[in-house]
mmCIF file of C-alpha atoms in Angstrom:
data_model
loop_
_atom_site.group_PDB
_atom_site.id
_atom_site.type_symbol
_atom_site.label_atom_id
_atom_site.label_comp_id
_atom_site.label_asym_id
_atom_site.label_seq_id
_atom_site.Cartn_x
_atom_site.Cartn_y
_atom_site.Cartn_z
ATOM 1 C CA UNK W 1 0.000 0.000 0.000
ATOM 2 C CA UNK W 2 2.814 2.201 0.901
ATOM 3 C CA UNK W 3 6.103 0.723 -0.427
ATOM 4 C CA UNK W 4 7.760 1.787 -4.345
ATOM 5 C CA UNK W 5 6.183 -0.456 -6.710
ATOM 6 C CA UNK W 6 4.104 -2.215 -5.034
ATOM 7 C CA UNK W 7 0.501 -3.726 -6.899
ATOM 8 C CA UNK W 8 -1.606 -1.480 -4.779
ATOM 9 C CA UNK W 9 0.531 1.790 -4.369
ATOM 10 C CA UNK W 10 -2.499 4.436 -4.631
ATOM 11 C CA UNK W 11 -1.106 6.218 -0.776
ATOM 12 C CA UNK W 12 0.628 9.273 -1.674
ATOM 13 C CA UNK W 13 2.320 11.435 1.366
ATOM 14 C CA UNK W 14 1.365 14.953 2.225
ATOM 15 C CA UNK W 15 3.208 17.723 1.978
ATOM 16 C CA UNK W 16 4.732 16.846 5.759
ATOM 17 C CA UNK W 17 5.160 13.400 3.866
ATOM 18 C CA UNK W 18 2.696 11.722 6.607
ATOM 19 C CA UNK W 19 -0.283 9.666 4.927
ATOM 20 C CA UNK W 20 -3.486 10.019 5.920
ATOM 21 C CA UNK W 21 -5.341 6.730 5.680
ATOM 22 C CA UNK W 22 -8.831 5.409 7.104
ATOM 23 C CA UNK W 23 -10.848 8.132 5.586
ATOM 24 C CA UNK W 24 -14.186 7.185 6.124
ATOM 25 C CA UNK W 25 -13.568 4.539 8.669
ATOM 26 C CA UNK W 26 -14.967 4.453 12.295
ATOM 27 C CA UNK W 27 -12.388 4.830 14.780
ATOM 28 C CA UNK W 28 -14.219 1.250 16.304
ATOM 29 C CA UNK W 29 -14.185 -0.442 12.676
ATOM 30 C CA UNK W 30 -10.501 0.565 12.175
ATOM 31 C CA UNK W 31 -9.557 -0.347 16.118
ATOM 32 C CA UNK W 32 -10.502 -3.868 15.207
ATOM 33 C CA UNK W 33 -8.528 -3.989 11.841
ATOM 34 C CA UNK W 34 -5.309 -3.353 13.776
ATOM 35 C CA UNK W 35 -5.424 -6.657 15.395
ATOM 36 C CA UNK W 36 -4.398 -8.243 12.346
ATOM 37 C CA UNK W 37 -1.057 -6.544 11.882
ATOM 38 C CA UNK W 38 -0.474 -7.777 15.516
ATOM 39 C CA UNK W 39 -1.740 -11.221 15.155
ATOM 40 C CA UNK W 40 -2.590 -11.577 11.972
ATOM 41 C CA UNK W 41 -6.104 -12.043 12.478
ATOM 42 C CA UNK W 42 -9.026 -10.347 12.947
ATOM 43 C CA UNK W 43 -11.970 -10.627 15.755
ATOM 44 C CA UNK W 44 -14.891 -9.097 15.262
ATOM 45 C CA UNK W 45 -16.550 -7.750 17.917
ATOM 46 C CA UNK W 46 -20.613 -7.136 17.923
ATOM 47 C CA UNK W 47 -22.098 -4.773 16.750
ATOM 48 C CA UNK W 48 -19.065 -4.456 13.935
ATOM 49 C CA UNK W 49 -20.903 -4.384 10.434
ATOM 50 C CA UNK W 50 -19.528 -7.133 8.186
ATOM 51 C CA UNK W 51 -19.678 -5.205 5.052
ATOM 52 C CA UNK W 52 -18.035 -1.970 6.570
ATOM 53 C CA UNK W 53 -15.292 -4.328 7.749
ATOM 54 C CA UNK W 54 -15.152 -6.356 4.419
ATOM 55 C CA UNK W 55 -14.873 -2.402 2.858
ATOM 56 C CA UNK W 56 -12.016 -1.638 5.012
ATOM 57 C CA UNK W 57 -10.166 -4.430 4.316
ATOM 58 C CA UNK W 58 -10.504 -4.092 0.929
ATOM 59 C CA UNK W 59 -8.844 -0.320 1.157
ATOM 60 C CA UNK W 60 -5.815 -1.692 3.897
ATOM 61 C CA UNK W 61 -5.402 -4.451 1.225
ATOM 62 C CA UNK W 62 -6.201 -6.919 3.986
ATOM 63 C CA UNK W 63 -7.506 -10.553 2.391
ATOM 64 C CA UNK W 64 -11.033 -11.010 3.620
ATOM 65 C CA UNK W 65 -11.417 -14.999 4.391
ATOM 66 C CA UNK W 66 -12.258 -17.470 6.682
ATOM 67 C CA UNK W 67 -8.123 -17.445 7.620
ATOM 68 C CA UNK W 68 -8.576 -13.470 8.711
ATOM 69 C CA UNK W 69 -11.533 -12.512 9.849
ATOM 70 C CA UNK W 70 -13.300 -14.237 12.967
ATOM 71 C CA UNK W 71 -16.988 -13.194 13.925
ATOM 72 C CA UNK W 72 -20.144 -14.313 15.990
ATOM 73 C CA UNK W 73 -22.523 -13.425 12.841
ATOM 74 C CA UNK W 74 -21.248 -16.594 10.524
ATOM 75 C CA UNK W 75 -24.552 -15.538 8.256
ATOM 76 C CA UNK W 76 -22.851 -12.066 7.693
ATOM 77 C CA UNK W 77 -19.377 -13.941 6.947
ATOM 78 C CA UNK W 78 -20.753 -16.542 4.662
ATOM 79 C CA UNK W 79 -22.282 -13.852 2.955
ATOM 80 C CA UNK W 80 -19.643 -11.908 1.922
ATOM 81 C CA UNK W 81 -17.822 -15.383 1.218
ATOM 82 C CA UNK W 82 -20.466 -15.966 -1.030
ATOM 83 C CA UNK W 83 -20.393 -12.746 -3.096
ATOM 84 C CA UNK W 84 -16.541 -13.648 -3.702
ATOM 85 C CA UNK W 85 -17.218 -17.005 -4.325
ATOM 86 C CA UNK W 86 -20.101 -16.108 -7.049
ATOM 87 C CA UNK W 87 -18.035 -13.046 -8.582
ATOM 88 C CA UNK W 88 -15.238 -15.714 -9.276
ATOM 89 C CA UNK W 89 -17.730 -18.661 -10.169
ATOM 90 C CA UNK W 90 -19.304 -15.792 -12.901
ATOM 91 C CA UNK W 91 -16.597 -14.938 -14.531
ATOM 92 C CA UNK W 92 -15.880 -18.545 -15.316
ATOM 93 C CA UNK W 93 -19.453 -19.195 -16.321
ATOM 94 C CA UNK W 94 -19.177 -15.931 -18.595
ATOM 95 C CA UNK W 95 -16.055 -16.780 -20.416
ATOM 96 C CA UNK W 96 -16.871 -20.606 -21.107
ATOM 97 C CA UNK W 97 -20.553 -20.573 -21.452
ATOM 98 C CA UNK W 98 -22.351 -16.945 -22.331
ATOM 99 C CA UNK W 99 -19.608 -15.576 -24.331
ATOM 100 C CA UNK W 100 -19.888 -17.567 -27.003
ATOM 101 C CA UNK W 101 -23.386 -17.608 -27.656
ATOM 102 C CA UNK W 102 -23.041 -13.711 -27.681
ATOM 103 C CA UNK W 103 -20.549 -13.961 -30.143
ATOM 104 C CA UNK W 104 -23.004 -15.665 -32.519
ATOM 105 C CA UNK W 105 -25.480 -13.095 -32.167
ATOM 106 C CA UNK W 106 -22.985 -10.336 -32.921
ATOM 107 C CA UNK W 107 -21.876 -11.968 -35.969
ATOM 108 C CA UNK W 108 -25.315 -12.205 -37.562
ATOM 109 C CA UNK W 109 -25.498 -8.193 -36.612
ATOM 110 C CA UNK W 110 -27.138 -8.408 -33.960
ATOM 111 C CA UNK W 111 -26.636 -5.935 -30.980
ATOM 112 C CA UNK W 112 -28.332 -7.217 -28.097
ATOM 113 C CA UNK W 113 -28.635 -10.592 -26.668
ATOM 114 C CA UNK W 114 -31.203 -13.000 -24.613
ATOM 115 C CA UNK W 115 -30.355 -16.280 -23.309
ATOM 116 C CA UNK W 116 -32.895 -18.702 -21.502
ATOM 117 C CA UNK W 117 -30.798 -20.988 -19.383
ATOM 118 C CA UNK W 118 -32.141 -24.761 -19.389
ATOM 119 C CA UNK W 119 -30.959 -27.655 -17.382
ATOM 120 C CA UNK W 120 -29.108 -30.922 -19.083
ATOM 121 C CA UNK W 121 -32.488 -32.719 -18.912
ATOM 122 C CA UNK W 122 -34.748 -30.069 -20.559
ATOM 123 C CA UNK W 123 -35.812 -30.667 -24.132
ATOM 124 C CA UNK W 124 -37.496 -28.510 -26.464
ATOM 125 C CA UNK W 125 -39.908 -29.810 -28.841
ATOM 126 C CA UNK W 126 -42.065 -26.975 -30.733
ATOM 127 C CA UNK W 127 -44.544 -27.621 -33.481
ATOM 128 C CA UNK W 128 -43.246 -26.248 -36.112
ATOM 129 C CA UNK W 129 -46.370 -25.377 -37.859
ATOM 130 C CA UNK W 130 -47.623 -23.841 -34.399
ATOM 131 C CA UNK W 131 -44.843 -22.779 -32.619
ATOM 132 C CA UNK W 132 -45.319 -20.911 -29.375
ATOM 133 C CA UNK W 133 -46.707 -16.828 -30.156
ATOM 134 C CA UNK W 134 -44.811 -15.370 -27.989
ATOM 135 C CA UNK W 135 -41.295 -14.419 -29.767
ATOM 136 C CA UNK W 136 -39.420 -17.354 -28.115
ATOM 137 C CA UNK W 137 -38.077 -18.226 -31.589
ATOM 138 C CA UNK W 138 -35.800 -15.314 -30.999
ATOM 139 C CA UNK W 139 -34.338 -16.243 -27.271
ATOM 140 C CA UNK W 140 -31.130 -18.382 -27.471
ATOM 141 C CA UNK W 141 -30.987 -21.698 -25.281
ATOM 142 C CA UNK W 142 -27.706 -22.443 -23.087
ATOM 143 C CA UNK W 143 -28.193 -25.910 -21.592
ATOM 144 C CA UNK W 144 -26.370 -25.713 -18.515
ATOM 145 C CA UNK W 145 -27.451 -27.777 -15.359
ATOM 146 C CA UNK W 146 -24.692 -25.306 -13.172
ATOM 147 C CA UNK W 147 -25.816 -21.954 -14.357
ATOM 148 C CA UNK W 148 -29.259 -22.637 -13.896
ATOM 149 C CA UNK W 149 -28.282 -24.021 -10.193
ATOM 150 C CA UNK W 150 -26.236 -20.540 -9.749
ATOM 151 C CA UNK W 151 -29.000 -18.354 -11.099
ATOM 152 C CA UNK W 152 -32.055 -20.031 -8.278
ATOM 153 C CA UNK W 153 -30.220 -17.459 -5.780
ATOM 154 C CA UNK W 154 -30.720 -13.969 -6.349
ATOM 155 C CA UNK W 155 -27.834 -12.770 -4.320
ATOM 156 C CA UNK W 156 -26.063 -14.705 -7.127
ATOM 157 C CA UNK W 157 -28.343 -12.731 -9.710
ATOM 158 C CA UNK W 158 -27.314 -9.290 -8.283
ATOM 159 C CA UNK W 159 -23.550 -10.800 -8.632
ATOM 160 C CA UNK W 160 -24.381 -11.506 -12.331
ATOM 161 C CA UNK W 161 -25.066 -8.224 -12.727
ATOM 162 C CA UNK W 162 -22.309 -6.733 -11.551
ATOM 163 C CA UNK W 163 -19.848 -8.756 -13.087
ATOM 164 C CA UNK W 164 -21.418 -8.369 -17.058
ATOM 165 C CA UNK W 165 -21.738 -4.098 -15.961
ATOM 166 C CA UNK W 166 -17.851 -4.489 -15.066
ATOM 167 C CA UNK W 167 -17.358 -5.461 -18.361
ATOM 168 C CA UNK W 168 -19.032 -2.871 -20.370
ATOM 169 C CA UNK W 169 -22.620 -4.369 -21.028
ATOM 170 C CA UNK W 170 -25.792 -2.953 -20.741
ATOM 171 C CA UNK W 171 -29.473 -2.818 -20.434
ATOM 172 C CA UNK W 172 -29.174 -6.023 -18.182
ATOM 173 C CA UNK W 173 -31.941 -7.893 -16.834
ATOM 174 C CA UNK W 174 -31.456 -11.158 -14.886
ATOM 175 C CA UNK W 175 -34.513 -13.360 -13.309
ATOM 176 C CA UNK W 176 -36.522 -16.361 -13.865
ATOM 177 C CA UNK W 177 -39.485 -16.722 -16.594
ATOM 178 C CA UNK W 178 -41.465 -19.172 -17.965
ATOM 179 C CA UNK W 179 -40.427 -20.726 -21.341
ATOM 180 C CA UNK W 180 -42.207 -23.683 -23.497
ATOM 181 C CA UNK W 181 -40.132 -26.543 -23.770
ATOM 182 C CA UNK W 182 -42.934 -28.828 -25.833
ATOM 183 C CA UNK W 183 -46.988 -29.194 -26.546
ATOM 184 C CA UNK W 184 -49.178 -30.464 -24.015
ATOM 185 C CA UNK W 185 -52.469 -30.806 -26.001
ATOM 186 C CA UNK W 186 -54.256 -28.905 -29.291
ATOM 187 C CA UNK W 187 -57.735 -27.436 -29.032
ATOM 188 C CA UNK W 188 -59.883 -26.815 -32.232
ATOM 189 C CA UNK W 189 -61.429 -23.473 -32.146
ATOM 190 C CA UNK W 190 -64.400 -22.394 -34.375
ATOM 191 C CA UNK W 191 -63.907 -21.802 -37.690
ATOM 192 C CA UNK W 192 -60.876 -24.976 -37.711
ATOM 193 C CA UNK W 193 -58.439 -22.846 -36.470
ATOM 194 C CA UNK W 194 -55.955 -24.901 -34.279
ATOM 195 C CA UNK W 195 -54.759 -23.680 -30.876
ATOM 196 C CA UNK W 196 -51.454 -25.317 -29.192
ATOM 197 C CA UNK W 197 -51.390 -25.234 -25.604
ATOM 198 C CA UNK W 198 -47.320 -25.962 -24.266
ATOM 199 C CA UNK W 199 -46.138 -26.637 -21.442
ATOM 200 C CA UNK W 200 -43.734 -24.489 -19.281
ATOM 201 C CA UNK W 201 -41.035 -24.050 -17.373
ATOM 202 C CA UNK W 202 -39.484 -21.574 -14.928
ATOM 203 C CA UNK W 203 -36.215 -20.867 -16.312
ATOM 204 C CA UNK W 204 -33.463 -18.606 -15.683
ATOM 205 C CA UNK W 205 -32.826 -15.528 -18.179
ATOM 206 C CA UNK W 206 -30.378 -13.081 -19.033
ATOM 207 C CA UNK W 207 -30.698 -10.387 -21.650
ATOM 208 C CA UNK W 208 -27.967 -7.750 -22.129
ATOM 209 C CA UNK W 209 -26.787 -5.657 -25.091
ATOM 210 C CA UNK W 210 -23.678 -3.837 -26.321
ATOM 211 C CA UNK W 211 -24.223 -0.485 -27.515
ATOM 212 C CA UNK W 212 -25.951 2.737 -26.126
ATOM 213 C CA UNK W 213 -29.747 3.048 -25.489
ATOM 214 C CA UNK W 214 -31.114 3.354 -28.872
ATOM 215 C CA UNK W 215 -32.717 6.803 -29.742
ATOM 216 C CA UNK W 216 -36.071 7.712 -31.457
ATOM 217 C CA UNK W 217 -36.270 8.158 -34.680
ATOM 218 C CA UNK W 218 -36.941 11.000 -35.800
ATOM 219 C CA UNK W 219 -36.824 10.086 -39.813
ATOM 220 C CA UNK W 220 -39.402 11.475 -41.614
ATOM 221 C CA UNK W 221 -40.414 10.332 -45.032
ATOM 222 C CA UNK W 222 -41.543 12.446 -47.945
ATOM 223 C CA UNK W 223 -43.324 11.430 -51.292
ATOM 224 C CA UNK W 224 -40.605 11.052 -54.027
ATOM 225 C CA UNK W 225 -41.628 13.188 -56.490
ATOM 226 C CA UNK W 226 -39.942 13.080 -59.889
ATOM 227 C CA UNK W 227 -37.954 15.773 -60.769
ATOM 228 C CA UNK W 228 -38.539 17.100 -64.412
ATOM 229 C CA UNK W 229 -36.347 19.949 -66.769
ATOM 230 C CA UNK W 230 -38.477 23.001 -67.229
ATOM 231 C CA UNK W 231 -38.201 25.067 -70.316
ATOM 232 C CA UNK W 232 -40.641 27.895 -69.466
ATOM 233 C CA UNK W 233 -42.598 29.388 -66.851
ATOM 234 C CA UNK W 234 -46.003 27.890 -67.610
ATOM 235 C CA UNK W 235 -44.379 24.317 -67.432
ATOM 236 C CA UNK W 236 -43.119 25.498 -64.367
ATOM 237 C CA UNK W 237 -46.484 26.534 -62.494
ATOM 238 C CA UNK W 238 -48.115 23.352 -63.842
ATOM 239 C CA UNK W 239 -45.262 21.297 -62.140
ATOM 240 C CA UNK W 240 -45.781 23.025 -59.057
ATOM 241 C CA UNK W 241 -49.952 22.535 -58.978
ATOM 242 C CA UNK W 242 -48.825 18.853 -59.981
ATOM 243 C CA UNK W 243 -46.799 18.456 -56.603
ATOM 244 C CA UNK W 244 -49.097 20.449 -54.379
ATOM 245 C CA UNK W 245 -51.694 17.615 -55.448
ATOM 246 C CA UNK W 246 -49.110 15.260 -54.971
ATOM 247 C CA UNK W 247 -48.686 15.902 -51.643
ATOM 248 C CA UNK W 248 -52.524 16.971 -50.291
ATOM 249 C CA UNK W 249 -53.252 12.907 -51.882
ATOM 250 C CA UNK W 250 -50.087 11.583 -49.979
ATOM 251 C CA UNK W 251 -48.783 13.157 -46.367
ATOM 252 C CA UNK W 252 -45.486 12.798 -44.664
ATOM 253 C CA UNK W 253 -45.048 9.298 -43.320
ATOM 254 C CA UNK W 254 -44.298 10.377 -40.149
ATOM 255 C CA UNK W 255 -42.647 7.761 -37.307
ATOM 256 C CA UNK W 256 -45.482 6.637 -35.120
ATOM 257 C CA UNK W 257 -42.943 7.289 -32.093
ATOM 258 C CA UNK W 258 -42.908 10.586 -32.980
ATOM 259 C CA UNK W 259 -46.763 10.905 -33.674
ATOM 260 C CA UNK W 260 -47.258 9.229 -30.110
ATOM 261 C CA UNK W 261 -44.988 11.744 -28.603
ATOM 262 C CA UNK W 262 -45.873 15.298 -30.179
ATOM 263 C CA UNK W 263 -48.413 17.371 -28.272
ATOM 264 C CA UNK W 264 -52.185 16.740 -28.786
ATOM 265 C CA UNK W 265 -52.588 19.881 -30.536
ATOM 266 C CA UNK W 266 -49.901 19.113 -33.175
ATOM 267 C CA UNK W 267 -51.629 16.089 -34.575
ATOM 268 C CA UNK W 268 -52.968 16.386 -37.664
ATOM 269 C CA UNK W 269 -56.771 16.182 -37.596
ATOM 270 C CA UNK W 270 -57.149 12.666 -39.415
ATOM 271 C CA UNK W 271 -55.153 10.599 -36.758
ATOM 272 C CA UNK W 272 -58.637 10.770 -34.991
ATOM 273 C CA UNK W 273 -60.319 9.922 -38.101
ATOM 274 C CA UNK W 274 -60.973 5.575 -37.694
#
């Protein structure tokens, strides 16, 4: 923390060349952290908060395991055990599993990504001339018995998160949904129209993307009218009644997110005509 080269050398000396440390640290949180450099462990007293302790730590470069720290509240301990634990466990899972299948979806052009995580055992079977009407055909499938076993937790969720914003992702949502994994029965409606009900599943999802929040359009399409050489003035006013019909028989196109957003009073009069 202090020494010339050392990994975690961010203490710089004043100009009296002391160094102020423990900014932000209780004089009671950073009383118990001295134990260690006497004994090289640390008891907890209670009433200490684990996280502020696992925060100062962190800042004295102190490791923050089982071989350190000793504490009444094991729940507390185990906790922020876990967080490590998961954060490693992630980063793994990332790397070997999600990666890749983001990888795909960037090379067909895609920029964002959803992934429904199945176990070993699940099975998808879809009728493929009724397949399920809710956009599933779009979600990618990781068959992975561990990461659906990681994602039950949401502590381990919240971990998820953190890890994919430390790499640069965004617009990420983590939780559990239900997906169709095959058809349970068909029902005949009137008419001989066939309705497939599925079965499914609660499944763990992640859905994340790669570039900045997409903006509204704010294209607006005109009638192409063709352009034509005038050789006198009379041409010329008969071109220009020719495109002011034009355009009273065919409006702007106008983006329906901007027609959705402009004032009530800008709207042109036959939106409200049905």
């Amino acid at each position: 923390m202090f020494g010339p080269g050392r990994e975690y050398n961010f203490t710089r000396p004043n100009e009296k060349g002391e160094y102020e440390i423990a900014e932000g640290i209780s004089a009671t949180v950073f009383r118990t952290v001295l134990d260690y450099y006497k004994t090289g462990i640390i008891n907890c007293p209670d009433g200490i908060s684990i996280p502020d302790l696992r925060d100062t730590c962190d800042y004295l470069c102190i490791n923050f395991d089982f071989n350190t720290i000793r504490c009444q509240d094991l729940s507390a301990l185990l906790h922020e055990l876990s967080n490590d634990g998961a954060h490693k466990q992630f980063d793994h899972y990332l790397e070997e599993l999600v990666l890749p299948i983001m990888v795909g979806c960037a090379k067909k052009g895609e920029r964002e990504c959803h992934i429904v995580v199945l176990t070993d055992e699940d099975s998808v079977d879809w009728d493929e001339d009724h397949p399920p009407p809710m956009g599933e055909e779009y979600s990618q499938i990781l068959y992975s018995s561990k990461l659906y076993r990681f994602f039950k937790y949401i502590e381990n969720r919240d971990v998820a998160k953190t890890v994919l914003k430390e790499r640069g992702l965004k617009n990420i949502r983590i939780g559990i949904e239900g997906y169709p994994t095959c058809k349970e029965k068909i029902k005949r409606r009137p008419g001989g129209r066939s309705e497939v009900i599925y079965n499914y599943v609660q499944r763990p999802f992640i859905q994340m993307s790669w570039e900045k929040e997409e903006g509204k359009s704010r294209h607006v399409d005109f009638q192409c009218v063709r352009s034509k050489s005038l050789t006198n003035l009379v041409a010329a006013g008969e071109d220009v009644l020719e495109d002011q019909e034009i355009l009273m028989h065919h409006p702007p196109q106008v983006d329906e997110l901007d027609r959705l957003n402009a004032p009530l009073s800008q709207m042109a009069s036959n939106d409200f005509q049905d």
